[in-house]
Amino acid sequence: MAAYLQWRRFVFFDRETVREPSGPDGAGAKPFALPPGIAVCDSGRGSLVFGDMEGQIWFLPRSLQLSSFQAYKLRVTHLYQLKQHSILVSIGEDEEGINPLVKVWNLEKRDGGNPLCTRIFPAIPGNKPTVVSCLTVHENLNFMAIGFADGSVVLTKGDITRDRHSKTQILHEGSYPVTGLAFRQSGKTTHLFVVTTENIQSYMLSVKDYPHLELDTHGCGLRCSSLSDPSQDLQFIVAGNECVYLYQPDERGPCFAFEGQKLIVHWYRGYLIIVSKDRKTSPKSEFAGNEAQNSDKQVLNIYDLCNKFIAYSSIFDDIVDVLAEWGSLYVLTRDGKIHVLQEKDTQTKLEMLFRKNLFEMAINLAKSHHLDSDGLSEIFRQYGDHLYNKGNHDGAIQQYIRTIGKLEPSYVIRKFLDAQRIHNLTAYLQMLHLQSLANADHTTLLLNCYTKLKDSSKLEEFIKTSESEVHFDVETAIKVLRQAGYYSHAVYLAEKHEHHEWYLKIQLEDIKNYQEALHYIGKLPFEQAESNMKRYGKILMHHVPKETTELLKILCTDYRPSGGNEGPGMLEGKKANSEEFIPVFANNSRELKAFLEHMTEVQADSPQGVYDTLLELRLQNWAHEQDEQIKEKLHNEALTLLKSGRFKTVFDKALVLCQMHNFKDGVLYLYEQGKLFQQIMHYHMQNEQYKKVIEVCELYGDQEACLWEQALSYFARKEENCKEYIAAVLKHIENKNLMPPLLVVQTLAHNSTATLSVIKDYLVNKLQKQSRQIEQDEQRIQKYREETMRIRLEIEELKASPKIFQKTKCSICTSALELPSVHFLCGHSFHQHCFESYSESDSECPTCMPENRKVMDMIRAQEQKRDLHDQFQHQLKCSNDGFSVVADYFGRGVFNKLTLITDLPSGKTATTIEAGLQRELLIHTKRST
């Protein structure tokens, strides 16, 4: 129960008297006067409706142009104007006595200028004549209830505008006068509240037999009940002299202690309007205090039940009724005047509350008026400023928290940066994060507040929220926690939200927990594990070399996260490029060797850099090893690696490595693989290994003949006694005819120890060979001369004597010759059909043609060479730069040996051919000699 004496009073309504419209001359601003004898009134559909004691119904529109029609012959006692339909229901009397009539009027239709009366029926319960006390109509036009002074209630169900479609029955009978009726519609459920002077009952009309429930054992006077709107959950309001009660269909709700004799009760836009007697007067009515003397003063109070204040209070003289229309309240008094109460706008009401520092009430008022969030935020800000200025920082921060999302956070933060108010700032920043409106700076500030307050519990609560509830920038939080020294919190946050880089950075640089960092990398997905091992591999290798090497082996062969982060579908392992991790092993040669050997064993197709590095590492170990047995083992390992065939594409690099470390066997092996035979021999020459030099010449001399010449020059330069090796070389040079004897003599002339006896056998053998060659050449010359003479004689004979053809067989098919046949001077004969089938030219013998063409080609080549020689000699003599001429001819391939197969040049005679042939034979003979 709430005592209204504690409620604040405000003037949220402006009171004015309704005046008549001004005339053309500006006069006529006198108060508007109602017709005399007004007995009942109602409002709706844009008009105020009145009923008088003469039986007329009056309509007053907003233009204040009164109109009326005669509804009853005697008087009008009740009116009900529906709000959603142009239907007016009235009760009145057409004759003396107790015989009330109900008339239903359709205001949209006319009958002789008056509204159409669609239905008339008597309003009596059964056959008992009694006075009607109240009337109500359902907005759906399916229910109408009439209350009587004898305690009866008549319910009309169906279409109330027609007799046929409706049914009338007595719903309630009692011994106390009915003072109020109201329909309540909730969904498909319809209730009827019935209040008498002594009790309150609720009927459920949407169920057969209309079950009812008695809600209370006290009632109220006439016009002292009303139905609220949905803001008060459609509760039925009953105003007694001591209290005002609110009822649901099945129970009593709250009550308010508004004392005083109640005369009129209405509900208007969330306000409860009560007209009561002034306390200075005493009630004189016998019927529940309904009627007052004309001289009585009456108080009109407008209550806001939600916000617990009196929105307006004023004294009037003898109020007839209070009507609501056109967004205002109209108070009708017995003197015929109309007073209008216009509600102030929301902003004006709020400003009135602000001036009195009633911010809580302003907030409640704004919410009840459905003020937007921006408007509410401004009220919260002003309230917060008020509390802050009064020194109530805890209360102020609570108001500022309610502005989050509308008010710029910096406005609040600046006020609470003082160290003494840090807990208030912390509360504000927490809420800012909870609403996901914080930026990185706010996160930094909040974490700094936690660390300043040393509130570890709050800090843990903040960072250990579930992933779906994170309302801050995680990376910023990690930075701040790390800077403040809260490493464990920072690591927890980094691990939870998968900020792998930050986790590893803190573990390695701050906590120095290398084992944990390495274990964490092993749980990461492949790509992230690879990148982090490249970034932090050197640090990990320095502190935990063995474990780091093992992880790298797995990463480069068949990596699967230890935590299963790749998902169940990741059946196939991934592998990184092992060559990219070689720099990680800086200053850790032992682990590097183990890693590289593992990679070459597991993956034969490892990158070339792996093999190169492993070779270099083995050569280094071999070069620095002092123990002979271990050195031999390392020697064999290095040589085995070289012979693995992995260095064909990087031959030069492998050779340089072997030369740098003076790895003799490796150098020689690579020379041999690269067919660098001269380098092999030079290597032995530098080490003065004479037998090896001879062995190299014997092994590779057939592939590179100049090796013997170089060997002879090498031994010729030696002042030592190398006769044995010189003799061996000369023997091979002689057998292969690799050098002219004169050059051999000149080469050995520089050696003081090489006497004539060394080359005696070589020279003798050489001279004997040349003598034999000369004899052979002379025999060949003689043969060519005889052949030439024979050919000349044959030519002369052909020129001077006839040729007799005595061949009896064809030279092609060897069959007996038959006419027609073809004969050539060379002595060959052919069938004509054989000749045509096999000959390429009509003028050449098919049998002799190949040999003839060879001879002709030789002659033609000699002619061309002679012409080129003459031209070359001429240009060489005339040119200032003889070298450029030689280079030009050399580039054109003139000095190359050519074999030309072309036709015989025209104009060449047989004599010319014979002369050229002899010259060619002579030249060949001289060369052979």
mmCIF file of C-alpha atoms in Angstrom, residues 593-877:
data_model
loop_
_atom_site.group_PDB
_atom_site.id
_atom_site.type_symbol
_atom_site.label_atom_id
_atom_site.label_comp_id
_atom_site.label_asym_id
_atom_site.label_seq_id
_atom_site.Cartn_x
_atom_site.Cartn_y
_atom_site.Cartn_z
ATOM 1 C CA LYS A 593 75.469 -33.275 -38.442
ATOM 2 C CA ALA A 594 72.946 -35.518 -36.718
ATOM 3 C CA PHE A 595 70.079 -33.615 -38.336
ATOM 4 C CA LEU A 596 71.585 -33.714 -41.829
ATOM 5 C CA GLU A 597 72.515 -37.402 -41.628
ATOM 6 C CA HIS A 598 68.975 -38.179 -40.460
ATOM 7 C CA MET A 599 67.502 -36.273 -43.377
ATOM 8 C CA THR A 600 69.718 -37.995 -45.961
ATOM 9 C CA GLU A 601 68.841 -41.410 -44.530
ATOM 10 C CA VAL A 602 65.078 -40.809 -44.278
ATOM 11 C CA GLN A 603 64.661 -38.682 -47.405
ATOM 12 C CA ALA A 604 66.977 -39.511 -50.255
ATOM 13 C CA ASP A 605 65.456 -36.631 -52.216
ATOM 14 C CA SER A 606 66.395 -34.010 -49.624
ATOM 15 C CA PRO A 607 67.308 -30.570 -51.018
ATOM 16 C CA GLN A 608 70.799 -30.169 -52.461
ATOM 17 C CA GLY A 609 71.726 -27.718 -49.722
ATOM 18 C CA VAL A 610 71.422 -30.530 -47.169
ATOM 19 C CA TYR A 611 74.029 -32.630 -48.989
ATOM 20 C CA ASP A 612 76.296 -29.643 -49.580
ATOM 21 C CA THR A 613 76.256 -28.708 -45.907
ATOM 22 C CA LEU A 614 76.764 -32.289 -44.793
ATOM 23 C CA LEU A 615 79.792 -32.624 -47.119
ATOM 24 C CA GLU A 616 81.282 -29.418 -45.811
ATOM 25 C CA LEU A 617 80.676 -30.530 -42.226
ATOM 26 C CA ARG A 618 82.318 -33.930 -42.794
ATOM 27 C CA LEU A 619 85.303 -32.337 -44.514
ATOM 28 C CA GLN A 620 85.725 -29.896 -41.619
ATOM 29 C CA ASN A 621 85.604 -32.704 -39.090
ATOM 30 C CA TRP A 622 88.082 -34.742 -41.158
ATOM 31 C CA ALA A 623 90.479 -31.826 -41.510
ATOM 32 C CA HIS A 624 90.528 -31.031 -37.777
ATOM 33 C CA GLU A 625 90.556 -34.595 -36.445
ATOM 34 C CA GLN A 626 93.849 -35.760 -34.872
ATOM 35 C CA ASP A 627 93.005 -39.381 -34.127
ATOM 36 C CA GLU A 628 94.072 -41.448 -37.139
ATOM 37 C CA GLN A 629 91.360 -44.079 -36.807
ATOM 38 C CA ILE A 630 88.591 -41.532 -36.505
ATOM 39 C CA LYS A 631 90.143 -39.505 -39.291
ATOM 40 C CA GLU A 632 90.110 -42.539 -41.553
ATOM 41 C CA LYS A 633 86.457 -43.139 -40.735
ATOM 42 C CA LEU A 634 85.583 -39.518 -41.486
ATOM 43 C CA HIS A 635 87.592 -39.780 -44.715
ATOM 44 C CA ASN A 636 85.547 -42.738 -45.854
ATOM 45 C CA GLU A 637 82.268 -41.025 -44.904
ATOM 46 C CA ALA A 638 83.137 -37.921 -46.918
ATOM 47 C CA LEU A 639 84.235 -39.951 -49.922
ATOM 48 C CA THR A 640 81.103 -42.111 -49.729
ATOM 49 C CA LEU A 641 78.962 -38.997 -49.707
ATOM 50 C CA LEU A 642 80.812 -37.664 -52.757
ATOM 51 C CA LYS A 643 80.245 -40.937 -54.577
ATOM 52 C CA SER A 644 76.513 -40.887 -53.797
ATOM 53 C CA GLY A 645 75.867 -39.043 -57.054
ATOM 54 C CA ARG A 646 74.207 -36.030 -55.369
ATOM 55 C CA PHE A 647 76.809 -33.489 -56.541
ATOM 56 C CA LYS A 648 76.496 -33.692 -60.318
ATOM 57 C CA THR A 649 74.574 -30.437 -60.514
ATOM 58 C CA VAL A 650 76.861 -28.647 -58.038
ATOM 59 C CA PHE A 651 80.160 -30.080 -59.246
ATOM 60 C CA ASP A 652 82.086 -26.811 -58.892
ATOM 61 C CA LYS A 653 80.874 -26.247 -55.336
ATOM 62 C CA ALA A 654 81.889 -29.739 -54.237
ATOM 63 C CA LEU A 655 85.272 -29.334 -55.911
ATOM 64 C CA VAL A 656 85.908 -26.039 -54.135
ATOM 65 C CA LEU A 657 85.020 -27.615 -50.773
ATOM 66 C CA CYS A 658 87.428 -30.499 -51.349
ATOM 67 C CA GLN A 659 90.197 -28.144 -52.454
ATOM 68 C CA MET A 660 89.633 -25.858 -49.442
ATOM 69 C CA HIS A 661 90.075 -28.763 -47.051
ATOM 70 C CA ASN A 662 92.848 -30.403 -49.119
ATOM 71 C CA PHE A 663 90.781 -33.548 -49.523
ATOM 72 C CA LYS A 664 92.995 -35.261 -52.103
ATOM 73 C CA ASP A 665 90.886 -38.304 -52.905
ATOM 74 C CA GLY A 666 87.789 -36.178 -53.237
ATOM 75 C CA VAL A 667 89.486 -33.749 -55.598
ATOM 76 C CA LEU A 668 90.778 -36.556 -57.818
ATOM 77 C CA TYR A 669 87.372 -38.263 -57.817
ATOM 78 C CA LEU A 670 85.638 -35.080 -58.889
ATOM 79 C CA TYR A 671 88.269 -34.419 -61.585
ATOM 80 C CA GLU A 672 87.637 -37.901 -62.909
ATOM 81 C CA GLN A 673 83.841 -37.468 -62.828
ATOM 82 C CA GLY A 674 84.164 -34.148 -64.600
ATOM 83 C CA LYS A 675 86.629 -35.615 -67.183
ATOM 84 C CA LEU A 676 89.193 -33.025 -66.198
ATOM 85 C CA PHE A 677 92.109 -35.296 -67.080
ATOM 86 C CA GLN A 678 94.622 -32.496 -67.454
ATOM 87 C CA GLN A 679 93.766 -31.281 -63.945
ATOM 88 C CA ILE A 680 94.311 -34.798 -62.617
ATOM 89 C CA MET A 681 97.716 -34.890 -64.224
ATOM 90 C CA HIS A 682 98.607 -31.380 -63.077
ATOM 91 C CA TYR A 683 97.589 -32.394 -59.540
ATOM 92 C CA HIS A 684 100.099 -35.296 -59.663
ATOM 93 C CA MET A 685 102.690 -33.058 -61.289
ATOM 94 C CA GLN A 686 102.381 -30.569 -58.457
ATOM 95 C CA ASN A 687 102.899 -33.385 -55.971
ATOM 96 C CA GLU A 688 105.793 -34.801 -58.168
ATOM 97 C CA GLN A 689 104.168 -38.181 -58.421
ATOM 98 C CA TYR A 690 105.813 -39.346 -61.622
ATOM 99 C CA LYS A 691 104.254 -42.788 -61.712
ATOM 100 C CA LYS A 692 100.822 -41.284 -61.229
ATOM 101 C CA VAL A 693 101.470 -38.954 -64.150
ATOM 102 C CA ILE A 694 102.281 -41.933 -66.381
ATOM 103 C CA GLU A 695 99.214 -43.808 -65.071
ATOM 104 C CA VAL A 696 96.969 -40.867 -65.878
ATOM 105 C CA CYS A 697 98.359 -40.712 -69.419
ATOM 106 C CA GLU A 698 97.820 -44.420 -69.875
ATOM 107 C CA LEU A 699 94.259 -44.259 -68.485
ATOM 108 C CA TYR A 700 93.034 -41.173 -70.261
ATOM 109 C CA GLY A 701 95.512 -40.638 -73.111
ATOM 110 C CA ASP A 702 93.153 -42.187 -75.632
ATOM 111 C CA GLN A 703 90.451 -39.662 -74.656
ATOM 112 C CA GLU A 704 92.821 -36.689 -74.549
ATOM 113 C CA ALA A 705 96.011 -37.178 -76.599
ATOM 114 C CA CYS A 706 97.671 -33.967 -75.457
ATOM 115 C CA LEU A 707 98.292 -35.570 -72.045
ATOM 116 C CA TRP A 708 101.394 -37.340 -73.425
ATOM 117 C CA GLU A 709 102.753 -34.115 -74.882
ATOM 118 C CA GLN A 710 102.211 -32.354 -71.515
ATOM 119 C CA ALA A 711 103.845 -35.262 -69.717
ATOM 120 C CA LEU A 712 106.900 -35.040 -72.029
ATOM 121 C CA SER A 713 107.151 -31.289 -71.413
ATOM 122 C CA TYR A 714 106.832 -31.876 -67.656
ATOM 123 C CA PHE A 715 109.609 -34.479 -67.521
ATOM 124 C CA ALA A 716 111.751 -32.396 -69.876
ATOM 125 C CA ARG A 717 111.687 -29.522 -67.346
ATOM 126 C CA LYS A 718 112.798 -31.732 -64.494
ATOM 127 C CA GLU A 719 116.518 -31.645 -63.688
ATOM 128 C CA GLU A 720 116.255 -34.986 -61.963
ATOM 129 C CA ASN A 721 116.999 -38.226 -63.727
ATOM 130 C CA CYS A 722 113.689 -39.001 -65.424
ATOM 131 C CA LYS A 723 115.044 -41.064 -68.320
ATOM 132 C CA GLU A 724 112.775 -43.984 -67.467
ATOM 133 C CA TYR A 725 109.622 -41.854 -67.582
ATOM 134 C CA ILE A 726 110.775 -39.950 -70.691
ATOM 135 C CA ALA A 727 111.378 -43.219 -72.505
ATOM 136 C CA ALA A 728 107.913 -44.456 -71.606
ATOM 137 C CA VAL A 729 106.336 -41.257 -72.868
ATOM 138 C CA LEU A 730 108.369 -41.274 -76.107
ATOM 139 C CA LYS A 731 107.345 -44.843 -76.760
ATOM 140 C CA HIS A 732 103.687 -43.941 -76.585
ATOM 141 C CA ILE A 733 104.162 -40.793 -78.677
ATOM 142 C CA GLU A 734 105.915 -42.880 -81.304
ATOM 143 C CA ASN A 735 103.208 -45.532 -81.360
ATOM 144 C CA LYS A 736 100.428 -42.987 -81.657
ATOM 145 C CA ASN A 737 102.433 -40.533 -83.851
ATOM 146 C CA LEU A 738 101.419 -37.700 -81.534
ATOM 147 C CA MET A 739 104.306 -35.246 -82.158
ATOM 148 C CA PRO A 740 106.739 -34.436 -84.988
ATOM 149 C CA PRO A 741 110.278 -35.613 -84.184
ATOM 150 C CA LEU A 742 111.689 -32.110 -84.426
ATOM 151 C CA LEU A 743 109.286 -30.910 -81.757
ATOM 152 C CA VAL A 744 110.283 -33.802 -79.527
ATOM 153 C CA VAL A 745 113.946 -32.877 -79.889
ATOM 154 C CA GLN A 746 113.227 -29.214 -79.147
ATOM 155 C CA THR A 747 111.228 -30.172 -76.052
ATOM 156 C CA LEU A 748 113.978 -32.360 -74.599
ATOM 157 C CA ALA A 749 116.735 -29.878 -75.456
ATOM 158 C CA HIS A 750 115.892 -27.905 -72.259
ATOM 159 C CA ASN A 751 116.706 -30.845 -69.959
ATOM 160 C CA SER A 752 120.383 -31.028 -69.035
ATOM 161 C CA THR A 753 120.091 -34.642 -67.878
ATOM 162 C CA ALA A 754 118.423 -35.895 -71.097
ATOM 163 C CA THR A 755 121.273 -37.050 -73.416
ATOM 164 C CA LEU A 756 121.051 -38.191 -77.021
ATOM 165 C CA SER A 757 120.906 -41.787 -75.899
ATOM 166 C CA VAL A 758 117.477 -41.087 -74.405
ATOM 167 C CA ILE A 759 115.952 -40.343 -77.818
ATOM 168 C CA LYS A 760 118.287 -42.435 -79.948
ATOM 169 C CA ASP A 761 115.904 -45.328 -80.309
ATOM 170 C CA TYR A 762 112.971 -42.924 -80.870
ATOM 171 C CA LEU A 763 114.795 -41.079 -83.704
ATOM 172 C CA VAL A 764 116.009 -44.265 -85.370
ATOM 173 C CA ASN A 765 112.553 -45.781 -85.370
ATOM 174 C CA LYS A 766 111.066 -42.549 -86.644
ATOM 175 C CA LEU A 767 113.540 -42.261 -89.546
ATOM 176 C CA GLN A 768 112.971 -45.861 -90.510
ATOM 177 C CA LYS A 769 109.224 -45.314 -90.607
ATOM 178 C CA GLN A 770 109.623 -42.212 -92.746
ATOM 179 C CA SER A 771 111.921 -44.097 -95.176
ATOM 180 C CA ARG A 772 109.317 -46.777 -95.547
ATOM 181 C CA GLN A 773 106.676 -44.167 -96.108
ATOM 182 C CA ILE A 774 108.740 -42.476 -98.819
ATOM 183 C CA GLU A 775 109.134 -45.770 -100.636
ATOM 184 C CA GLN A 776 105.412 -46.352 -100.493
ATOM 185 C CA ASP A 777 104.720 -42.849 -101.789
ATOM 186 C CA GLU A 778 107.135 -43.251 -104.688
ATOM 187 C CA GLN A 779 105.458 -46.515 -105.659
ATOM 188 C CA ARG A 780 102.082 -44.820 -105.514
ATOM 189 C CA ILE A 781 103.375 -41.935 -107.708
ATOM 190 C CA GLN A 782 104.638 -44.331 -110.262
ATOM 191 C CA LYS A 783 101.306 -46.121 -110.253
ATOM 192 C CA TYR A 784 99.430 -42.838 -110.749
ATOM 193 C CA ARG A 785 101.735 -41.861 -113.659
ATOM 194 C CA GLU A 786 101.107 -45.159 -115.410
ATOM 195 C CA GLU A 787 97.422 -44.795 -114.862
ATOM 196 C CA THR A 788 97.517 -41.280 -116.220
ATOM 197 C CA MET A 789 99.339 -42.417 -119.377
ATOM 198 C CA ARG A 790 96.819 -45.162 -119.898
ATOM 199 C CA ILE A 791 93.944 -42.728 -119.586
ATOM 200 C CA ARG A 792 95.573 -40.288 -122.036
ATOM 201 C CA LEU A 793 96.054 -43.019 -124.585
ATOM 202 C CA GLU A 794 92.508 -44.103 -124.168
ATOM 203 C CA ILE A 795 91.312 -40.518 -124.666
ATOM 204 C CA GLU A 796 93.394 -40.165 -127.829
ATOM 205 C CA GLU A 797 92.049 -43.431 -129.079
ATOM 206 C CA LEU A 798 88.519 -42.299 -128.490
ATOM 207 C CA LYS A 799 89.177 -39.085 -130.315
ATOM 208 C CA ALA A 800 90.840 -40.707 -133.343
ATOM 209 C CA SER A 801 89.437 -44.269 -133.717
ATOM 210 C CA PRO A 802 85.925 -45.605 -133.906
ATOM 211 C CA LYS A 803 84.546 -47.467 -130.874
ATOM 212 C CA ILE A 804 83.289 -50.959 -131.400
ATOM 213 C CA PHE A 805 80.597 -52.128 -129.009
ATOM 214 C CA GLN A 806 80.872 -55.877 -128.530
ATOM 215 C CA LYS A 807 78.922 -56.312 -125.288
ATOM 216 C CA THR A 808 76.377 -59.069 -125.501
ATOM 217 C CA LYS A 809 74.821 -58.611 -122.087
ATOM 218 C CA CYS A 810 73.096 -55.680 -120.416
ATOM 219 C CA SER A 811 75.310 -54.146 -117.702
ATOM 220 C CA ILE A 812 72.291 -53.760 -115.396
ATOM 221 C CA CYS A 813 70.205 -56.902 -115.727
ATOM 222 C CA THR A 814 73.016 -59.107 -117.282
ATOM 223 C CA SER A 815 70.518 -60.467 -119.785
ATOM 224 C CA ALA A 816 71.317 -60.803 -123.463
ATOM 225 C CA LEU A 817 71.147 -57.509 -125.276
ATOM 226 C CA GLU A 818 68.230 -56.933 -127.539
ATOM 227 C CA LEU A 819 67.306 -53.985 -129.643
ATOM 228 C CA PRO A 820 66.681 -51.238 -128.887
ATOM 229 C CA SER A 821 69.806 -50.821 -126.752
ATOM 230 C CA VAL A 822 72.006 -47.960 -125.460
ATOM 231 C CA HIS A 823 75.852 -47.973 -125.667
ATOM 232 C CA PHE A 824 78.395 -45.631 -123.956
ATOM 233 C CA LEU A 825 82.017 -44.955 -124.873
ATOM 234 C CA CYS A 826 83.089 -46.364 -121.530
ATOM 235 C CA GLY A 827 82.105 -49.794 -122.898
ATOM 236 C CA HIS A 828 78.882 -50.377 -120.988
ATOM 237 C CA SER A 829 75.694 -51.339 -122.854
ATOM 238 C CA PHE A 830 72.074 -51.443 -121.626
ATOM 239 C CA HIS A 831 68.632 -52.395 -122.702
ATOM 240 C CA GLN A 832 66.755 -49.216 -123.446
ATOM 241 C CA HIS A 833 64.096 -49.998 -120.878
ATOM 242 C CA CYS A 834 66.768 -50.788 -118.237
ATOM 243 C CA PHE A 835 68.574 -47.542 -118.991
ATOM 244 C CA GLU A 836 65.399 -45.464 -118.755
ATOM 245 C CA SER A 837 64.534 -47.113 -115.456
ATOM 246 C CA TYR A 838 67.892 -46.682 -113.705
ATOM 247 C CA SER A 839 69.603 -43.657 -115.284
ATOM 248 C CA GLU A 840 69.424 -40.183 -113.772
ATOM 249 C CA SER A 841 70.664 -38.426 -116.891
ATOM 250 C CA ASP A 842 70.382 -39.235 -120.609
ATOM 251 C CA SER A 843 74.074 -38.371 -121.161
ATOM 252 C CA GLU A 844 75.708 -40.386 -118.355
ATOM 253 C CA CYS A 845 76.425 -44.050 -117.905
ATOM 254 C CA PRO A 846 74.522 -45.338 -114.875
ATOM 255 C CA THR A 847 77.418 -47.642 -113.958
ATOM 256 C CA CYS A 848 80.232 -45.069 -114.148
ATOM 257 C CA MET A 849 78.254 -42.102 -112.908
ATOM 258 C CA PRO A 850 78.996 -42.463 -109.123
ATOM 259 C CA GLU A 851 82.750 -42.669 -109.647
ATOM 260 C CA ASN A 852 82.728 -39.873 -112.191
ATOM 261 C CA ARG A 853 80.854 -37.581 -109.882
ATOM 262 C CA LYS A 854 83.385 -38.117 -107.113
ATOM 263 C CA VAL A 855 86.144 -37.039 -109.439
ATOM 264 C CA MET A 856 84.197 -34.033 -110.690
ATOM 265 C CA ASP A 857 83.438 -32.930 -107.122
ATOM 266 C CA MET A 858 87.144 -33.065 -106.260
ATOM 267 C CA ILE A 859 88.038 -30.969 -109.295
ATOM 268 C CA ARG A 860 85.303 -28.418 -108.560
ATOM 269 C CA ALA A 861 86.449 -28.083 -104.945
ATOM 270 C CA GLN A 862 90.017 -27.454 -106.108
ATOM 271 C CA GLU A 863 88.851 -24.729 -108.458
ATOM 272 C CA GLN A 864 86.862 -23.004 -105.727
ATOM 273 C CA LYS A 865 89.778 -23.210 -103.290
ATOM 274 C CA ARG A 866 92.081 -21.650 -105.869
ATOM 275 C CA ASP A 867 89.660 -18.792 -106.457
ATOM 276 C CA LEU A 868 89.211 -18.160 -102.728
ATOM 277 C CA HIS A 869 92.941 -18.273 -102.172
ATOM 278 C CA ASP A 870 93.580 -15.589 -104.792
ATOM 279 C CA GLN A 871 90.840 -13.344 -103.391
ATOM 280 C CA PHE A 872 92.066 -13.855 -99.824
ATOM 281 C CA GLN A 873 95.693 -13.000 -100.777
ATOM 282 C CA HIS A 874 94.544 -9.847 -102.552
ATOM 283 C CA GLN A 875 92.477 -8.558 -99.588
ATOM 284 C CA LEU A 876 95.247 -9.413 -97.165
ATOM 285 C CA LYS A 877 97.786 -7.314 -99.101
#
